[in-house]
Short mmCIF file of C-alpha atoms and ligand atoms in Angstrom, two decimals:
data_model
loop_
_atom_site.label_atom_id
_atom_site.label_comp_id
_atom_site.label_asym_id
_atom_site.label_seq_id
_atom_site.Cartn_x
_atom_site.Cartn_y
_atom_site.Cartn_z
CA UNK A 4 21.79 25.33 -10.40
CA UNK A 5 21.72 25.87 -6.66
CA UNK A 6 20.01 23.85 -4.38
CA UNK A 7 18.23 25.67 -1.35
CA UNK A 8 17.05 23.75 2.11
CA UNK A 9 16.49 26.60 4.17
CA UNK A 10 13.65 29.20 4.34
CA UNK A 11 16.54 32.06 5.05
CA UNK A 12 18.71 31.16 2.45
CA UNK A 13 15.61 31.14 0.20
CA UNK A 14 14.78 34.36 1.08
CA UNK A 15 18.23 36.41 0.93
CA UNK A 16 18.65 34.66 -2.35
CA UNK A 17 15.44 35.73 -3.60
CA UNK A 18 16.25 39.60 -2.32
CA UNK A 19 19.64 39.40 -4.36
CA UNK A 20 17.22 38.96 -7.69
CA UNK A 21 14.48 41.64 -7.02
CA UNK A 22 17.44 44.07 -6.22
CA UNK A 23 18.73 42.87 -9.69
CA UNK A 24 15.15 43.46 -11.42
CA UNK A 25 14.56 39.53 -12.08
CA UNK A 26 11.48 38.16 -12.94
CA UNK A 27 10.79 35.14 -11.06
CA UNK A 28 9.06 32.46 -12.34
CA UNK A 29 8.33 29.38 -9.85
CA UNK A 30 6.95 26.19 -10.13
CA UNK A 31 5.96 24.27 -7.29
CA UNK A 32 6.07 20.59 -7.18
CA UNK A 33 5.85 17.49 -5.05
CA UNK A 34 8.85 16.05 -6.80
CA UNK A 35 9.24 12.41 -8.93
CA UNK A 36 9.60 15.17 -11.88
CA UNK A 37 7.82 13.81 -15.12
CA UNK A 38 7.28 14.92 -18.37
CA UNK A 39 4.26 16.93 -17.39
CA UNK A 40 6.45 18.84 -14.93
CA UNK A 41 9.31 19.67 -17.53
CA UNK A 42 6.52 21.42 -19.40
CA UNK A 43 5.56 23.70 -16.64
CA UNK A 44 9.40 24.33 -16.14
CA UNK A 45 10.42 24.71 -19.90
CA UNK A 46 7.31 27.36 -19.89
CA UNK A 47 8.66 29.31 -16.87
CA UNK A 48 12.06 29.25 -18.50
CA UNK A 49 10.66 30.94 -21.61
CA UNK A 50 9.11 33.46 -19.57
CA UNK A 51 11.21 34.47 -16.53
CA UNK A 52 14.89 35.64 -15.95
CA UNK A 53 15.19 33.15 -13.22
CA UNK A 54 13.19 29.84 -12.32
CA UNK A 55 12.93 28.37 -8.84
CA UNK A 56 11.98 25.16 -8.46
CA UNK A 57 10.13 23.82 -5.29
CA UNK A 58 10.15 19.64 -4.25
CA UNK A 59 7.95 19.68 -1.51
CA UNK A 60 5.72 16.38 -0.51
CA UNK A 61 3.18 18.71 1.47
CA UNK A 62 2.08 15.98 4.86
CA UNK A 63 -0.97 18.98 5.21
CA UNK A 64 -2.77 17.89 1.84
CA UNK A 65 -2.67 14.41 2.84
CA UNK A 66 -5.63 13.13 4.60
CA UNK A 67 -4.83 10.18 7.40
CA UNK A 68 -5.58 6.94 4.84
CA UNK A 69 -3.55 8.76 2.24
CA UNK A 70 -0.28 7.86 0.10
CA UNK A 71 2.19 10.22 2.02
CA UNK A 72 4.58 7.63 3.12
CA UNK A 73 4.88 5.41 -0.34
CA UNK A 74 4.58 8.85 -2.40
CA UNK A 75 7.22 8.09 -5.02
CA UNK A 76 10.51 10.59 -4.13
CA UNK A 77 14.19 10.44 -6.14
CA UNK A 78 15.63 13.81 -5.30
CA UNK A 79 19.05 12.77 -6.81
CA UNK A 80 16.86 12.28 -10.43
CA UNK A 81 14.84 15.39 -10.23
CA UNK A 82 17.99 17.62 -9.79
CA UNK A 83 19.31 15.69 -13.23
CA UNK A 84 16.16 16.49 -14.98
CA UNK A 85 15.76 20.18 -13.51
CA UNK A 86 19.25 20.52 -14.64
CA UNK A 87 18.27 19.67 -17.68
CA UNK A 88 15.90 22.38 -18.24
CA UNK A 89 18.66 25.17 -16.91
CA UNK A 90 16.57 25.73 -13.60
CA UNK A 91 18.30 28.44 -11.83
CA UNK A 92 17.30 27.32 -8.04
CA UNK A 93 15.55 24.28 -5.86
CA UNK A 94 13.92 24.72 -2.74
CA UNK A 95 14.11 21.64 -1.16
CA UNK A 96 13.21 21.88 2.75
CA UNK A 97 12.26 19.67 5.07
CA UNK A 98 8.90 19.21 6.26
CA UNK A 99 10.66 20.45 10.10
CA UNK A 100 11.66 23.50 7.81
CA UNK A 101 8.47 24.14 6.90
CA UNK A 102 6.20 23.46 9.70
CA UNK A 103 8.48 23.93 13.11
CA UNK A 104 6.10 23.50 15.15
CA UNK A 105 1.95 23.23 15.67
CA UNK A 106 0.89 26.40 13.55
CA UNK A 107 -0.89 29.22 14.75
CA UNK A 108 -2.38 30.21 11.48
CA UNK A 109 -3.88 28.10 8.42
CA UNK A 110 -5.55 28.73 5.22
CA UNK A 111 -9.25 27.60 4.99
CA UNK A 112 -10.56 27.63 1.49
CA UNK A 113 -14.09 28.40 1.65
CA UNK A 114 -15.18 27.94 -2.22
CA UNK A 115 -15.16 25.60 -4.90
CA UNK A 116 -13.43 22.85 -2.55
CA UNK A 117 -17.35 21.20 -1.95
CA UNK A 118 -16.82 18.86 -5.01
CA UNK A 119 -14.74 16.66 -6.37
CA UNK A 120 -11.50 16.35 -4.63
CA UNK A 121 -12.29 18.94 -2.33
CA UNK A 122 -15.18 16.45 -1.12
CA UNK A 123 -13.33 13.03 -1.14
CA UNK A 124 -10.37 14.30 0.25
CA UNK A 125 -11.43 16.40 3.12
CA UNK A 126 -9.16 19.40 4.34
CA UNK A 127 -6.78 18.52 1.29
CA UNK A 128 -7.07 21.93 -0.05
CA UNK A 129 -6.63 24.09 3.07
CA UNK A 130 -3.38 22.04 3.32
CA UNK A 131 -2.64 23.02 -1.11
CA UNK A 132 -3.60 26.68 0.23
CA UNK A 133 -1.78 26.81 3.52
CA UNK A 134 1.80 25.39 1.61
CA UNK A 135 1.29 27.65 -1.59
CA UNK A 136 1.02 30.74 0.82
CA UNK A 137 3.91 29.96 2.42
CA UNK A 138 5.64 29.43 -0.86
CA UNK A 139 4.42 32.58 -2.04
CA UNK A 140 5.68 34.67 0.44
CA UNK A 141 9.19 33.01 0.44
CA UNK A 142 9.79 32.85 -3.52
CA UNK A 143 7.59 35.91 -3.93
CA UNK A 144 7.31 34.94 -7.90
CA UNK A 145 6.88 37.16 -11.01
CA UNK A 146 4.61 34.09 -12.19
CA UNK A 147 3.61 30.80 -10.90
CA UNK A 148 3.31 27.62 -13.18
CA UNK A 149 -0.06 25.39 -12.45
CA UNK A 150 -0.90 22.07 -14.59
CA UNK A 151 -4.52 21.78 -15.42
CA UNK A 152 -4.06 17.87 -14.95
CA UNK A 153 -4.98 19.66 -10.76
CA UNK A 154 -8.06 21.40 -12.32
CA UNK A 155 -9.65 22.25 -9.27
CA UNK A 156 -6.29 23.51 -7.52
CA UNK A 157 -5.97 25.83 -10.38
CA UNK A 158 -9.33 27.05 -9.34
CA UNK A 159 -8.42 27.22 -5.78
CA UNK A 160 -4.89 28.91 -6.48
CA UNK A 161 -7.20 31.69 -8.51
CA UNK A 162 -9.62 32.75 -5.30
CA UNK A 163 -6.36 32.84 -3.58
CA UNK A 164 -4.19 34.98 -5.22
CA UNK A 165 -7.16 37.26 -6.10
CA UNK A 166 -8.48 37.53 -2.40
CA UNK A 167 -4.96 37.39 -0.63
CA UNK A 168 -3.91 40.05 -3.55
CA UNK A 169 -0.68 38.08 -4.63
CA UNK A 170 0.57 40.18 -7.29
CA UNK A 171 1.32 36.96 -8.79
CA UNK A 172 0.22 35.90 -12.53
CA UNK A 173 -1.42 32.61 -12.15
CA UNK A 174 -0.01 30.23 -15.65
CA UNK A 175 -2.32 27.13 -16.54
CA UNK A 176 -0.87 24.98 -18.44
CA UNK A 177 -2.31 22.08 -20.29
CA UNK A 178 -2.19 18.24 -19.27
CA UNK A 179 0.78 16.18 -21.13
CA UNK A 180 -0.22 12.94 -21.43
CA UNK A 181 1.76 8.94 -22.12
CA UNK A 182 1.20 8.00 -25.87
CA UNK A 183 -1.71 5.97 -24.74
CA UNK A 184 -3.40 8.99 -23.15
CA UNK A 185 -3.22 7.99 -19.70
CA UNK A 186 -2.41 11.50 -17.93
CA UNK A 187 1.52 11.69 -16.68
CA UNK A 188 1.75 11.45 -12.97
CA UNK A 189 4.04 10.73 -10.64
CA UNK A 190 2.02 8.19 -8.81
CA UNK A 191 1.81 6.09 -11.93
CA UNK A 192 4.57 4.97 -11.33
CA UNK A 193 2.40 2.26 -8.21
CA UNK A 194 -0.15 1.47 -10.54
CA UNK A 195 0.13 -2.34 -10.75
CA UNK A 196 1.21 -3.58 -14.11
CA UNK A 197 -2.84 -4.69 -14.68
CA UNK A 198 -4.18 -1.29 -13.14
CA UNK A 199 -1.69 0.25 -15.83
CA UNK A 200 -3.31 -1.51 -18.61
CA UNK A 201 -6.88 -0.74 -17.29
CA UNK A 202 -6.06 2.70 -16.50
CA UNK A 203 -6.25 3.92 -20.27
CA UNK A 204 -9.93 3.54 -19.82
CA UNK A 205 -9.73 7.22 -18.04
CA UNK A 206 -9.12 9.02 -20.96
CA UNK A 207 -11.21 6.67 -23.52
CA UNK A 208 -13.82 7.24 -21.43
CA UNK A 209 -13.54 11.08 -21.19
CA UNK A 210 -13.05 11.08 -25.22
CA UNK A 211 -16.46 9.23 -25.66
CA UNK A 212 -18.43 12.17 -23.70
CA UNK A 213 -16.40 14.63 -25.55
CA UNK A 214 -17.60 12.98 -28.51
CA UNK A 215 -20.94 12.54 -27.36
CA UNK A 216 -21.04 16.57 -26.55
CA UNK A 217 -20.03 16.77 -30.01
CA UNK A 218 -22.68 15.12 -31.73
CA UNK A 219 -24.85 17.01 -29.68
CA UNK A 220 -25.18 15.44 -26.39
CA UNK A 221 -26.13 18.17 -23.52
CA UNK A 222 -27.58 16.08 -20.41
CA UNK A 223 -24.77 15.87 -17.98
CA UNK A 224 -26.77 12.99 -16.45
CA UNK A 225 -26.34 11.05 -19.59
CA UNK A 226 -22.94 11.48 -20.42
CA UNK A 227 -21.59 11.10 -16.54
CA UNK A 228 -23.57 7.61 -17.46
CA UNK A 229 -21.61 7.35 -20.40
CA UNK A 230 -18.31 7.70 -18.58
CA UNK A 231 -18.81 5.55 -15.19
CA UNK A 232 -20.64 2.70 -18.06
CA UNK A 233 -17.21 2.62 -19.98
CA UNK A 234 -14.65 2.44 -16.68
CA UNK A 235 -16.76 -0.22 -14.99
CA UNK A 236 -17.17 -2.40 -18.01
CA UNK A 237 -12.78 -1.86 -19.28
CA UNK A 238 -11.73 -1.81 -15.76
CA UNK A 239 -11.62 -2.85 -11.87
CA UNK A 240 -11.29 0.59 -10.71
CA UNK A 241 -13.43 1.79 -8.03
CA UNK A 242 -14.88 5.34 -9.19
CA UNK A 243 -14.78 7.71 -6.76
CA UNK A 244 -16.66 10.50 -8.26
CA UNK A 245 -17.33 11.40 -12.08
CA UNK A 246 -18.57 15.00 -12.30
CA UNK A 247 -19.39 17.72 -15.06
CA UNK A 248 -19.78 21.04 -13.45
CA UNK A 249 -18.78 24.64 -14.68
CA UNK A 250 -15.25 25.99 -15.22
CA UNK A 251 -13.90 27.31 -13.24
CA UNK A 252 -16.84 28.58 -10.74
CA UNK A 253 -17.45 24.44 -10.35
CA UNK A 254 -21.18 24.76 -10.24
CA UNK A 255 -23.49 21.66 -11.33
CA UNK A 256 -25.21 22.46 -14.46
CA UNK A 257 -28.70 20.88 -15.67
CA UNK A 258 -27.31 21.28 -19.26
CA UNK A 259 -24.35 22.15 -20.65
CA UNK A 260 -23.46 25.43 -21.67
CA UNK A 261 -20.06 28.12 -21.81
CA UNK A 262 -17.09 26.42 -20.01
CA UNK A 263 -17.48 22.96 -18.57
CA UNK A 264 -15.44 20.47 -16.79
CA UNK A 265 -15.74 16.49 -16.88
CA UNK A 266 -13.44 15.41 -14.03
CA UNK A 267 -12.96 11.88 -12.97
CA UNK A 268 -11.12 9.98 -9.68
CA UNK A 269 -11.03 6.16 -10.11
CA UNK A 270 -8.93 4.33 -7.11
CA UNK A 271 -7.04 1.53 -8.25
CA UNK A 272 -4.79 -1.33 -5.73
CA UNK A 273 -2.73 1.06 -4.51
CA UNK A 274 -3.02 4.47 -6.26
CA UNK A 275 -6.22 7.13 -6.93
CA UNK A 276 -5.79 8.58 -10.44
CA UNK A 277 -7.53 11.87 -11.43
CA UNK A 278 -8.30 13.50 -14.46
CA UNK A 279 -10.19 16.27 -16.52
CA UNK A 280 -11.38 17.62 -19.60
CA UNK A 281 -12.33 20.99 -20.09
CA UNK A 282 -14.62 22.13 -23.30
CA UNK A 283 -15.87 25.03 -24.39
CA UNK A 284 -19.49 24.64 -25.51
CA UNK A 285 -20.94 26.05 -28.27
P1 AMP B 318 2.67 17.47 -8.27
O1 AMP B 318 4.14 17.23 -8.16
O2 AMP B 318 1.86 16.27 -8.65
O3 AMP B 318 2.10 18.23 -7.09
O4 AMP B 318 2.50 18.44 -9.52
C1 AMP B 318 3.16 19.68 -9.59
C2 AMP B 318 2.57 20.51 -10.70
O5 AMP B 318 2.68 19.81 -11.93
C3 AMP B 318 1.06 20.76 -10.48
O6 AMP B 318 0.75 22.09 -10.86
C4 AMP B 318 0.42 19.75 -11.40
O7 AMP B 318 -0.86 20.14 -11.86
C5 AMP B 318 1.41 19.71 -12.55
N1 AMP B 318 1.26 18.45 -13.28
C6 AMP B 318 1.25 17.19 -12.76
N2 AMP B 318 1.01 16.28 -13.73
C7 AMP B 318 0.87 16.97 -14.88
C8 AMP B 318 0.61 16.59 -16.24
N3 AMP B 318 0.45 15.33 -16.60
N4 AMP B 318 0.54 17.58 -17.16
C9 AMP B 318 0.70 18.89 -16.80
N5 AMP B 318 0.95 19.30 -15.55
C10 AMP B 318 1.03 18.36 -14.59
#
């Protein structure tokens, strides 16, 4: 496994391997590897001849108030674990690597970005878009690897590979979650030992209005009820926005039909945790 800091090294290495033929799968990450991130690597091991790896804490996605500075980071680990999965290459630069100097060009994501996240954490996705372009043009992947526990990213990511015409094959792949269902992330790791205990309530809560849908439940309203009901009552966690809207065109619904999304962010004492469930309706 080789470890890359520099955007020319990158790039001659990544020559070398189209000149060979390689397929190039790559998945990016902001490091603190967990289990859900082994999945998305394991995956593009399976399906490319070589994997790249990026560890990357993006200071663009973060807004002012944000975590950037206490986001969890153990470089040393993640190369153990990436070793692990027989990674062929990390691309580990510096945020002076990456952005020199005041840019003369960003990415401004003009869809599906005024919900959720998009609207709590303003300008967060131009910074996801402006990185992942970058990315993309230095890694130039076969296939890039995408965890559905970032629903709306993976909606982003979609609109831009398909208007930027990436020939790049967007992979989902599905949340992996602690035993007690509380979805892996690498800020969990903050989450006060009382937060911890409270935070199951996330995915309780998110069962409930799937099983609500299931015995026949349609009215958004009522089940978004259902949801903020259960995390107030289990839990101190402020809710920042519970939300059932399409999938993926994010689009509120009056009832629910197709493809739908319930997607939660509840701030705790010192970390925001998000997460989703998607359904397909009968
Ligand atoms: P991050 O390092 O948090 O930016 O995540 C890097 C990639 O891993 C993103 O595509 C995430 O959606 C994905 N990811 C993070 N947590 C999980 C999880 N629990 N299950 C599956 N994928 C995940």
């Amino acid at each position: 496994m080789k470890v890359v800091t520099t955007i020319q090294e990158m790039q001659s290495e990544i020559r070398q391997l189209k000149e060979k033929g390689h397929s190039i799968g790559f998945v990016p990450t902001m490091g603190f590897l967990h289990e859900g991130h082994l999945t998305l690597l394991k995956k593009a091991r399976q399906e490319n001849d070589t994997v790249v790896l990026s560890i990357f804490v993006n200071p663009l996605q973060f807004g002012p108030k944000e975590d950037f500075s206490t986001y969890p980071r153990d470089f040393e680990r993640d190369c153990a674990l990436a070793e692990g999965e027989k990674i062929d290459y990390v691309f580990f630069p510096s945020v002076k690597e990456m952005y020199p100097g005041s840019a003369s060009v960003k990415v401004v994501v003009e869809k599906r970005t005024d919900v959720l996240c998009g609207k709590s954490r303003p300008g967060h996705f131009d910074g996801v878009a402006t990185v992942i372009t970058k990315l993309f043009n230095i890694i130039m992947p076969t296939r890039a690897y995408f965890g559905i526990k970032d629903a709306q990213q993976v909606a982003v990511i979609d609109g831009l590979i398909s208007d930027f015409n990436f020939p790049i094959e967007l992979v989902a792949v599905d949340i992996v979650r602690e035993q007690d269902g509380l979805a892996k992330s690498s800020r969990n790791v903050n989450l006060l030992p009382e937060d911890r205990q409270q935070a199951t309530v996330l995915y309780k809560s998110l069962q409930a209005a799937k099983e609500a849908i299931f015995h026949g439940e349609r009215n958004p309203v009522t089940l978004v009820n259902l949801i903020k009901e259960m995390i107030t009552s289990e839990s101190k966690g402020e809710i920042d926005y519970v939300d059932i809207f399409s999938y993926p065109e994010l689009k509120p619904l009056e009832e629910l039909n197709d493809r739908i999304i319930i997607a939660l962010a509840v701030k705790f004492t010192k970390v925001r945790l998000i997460d989703n469930l998607i359904i397909n309706i009968n």
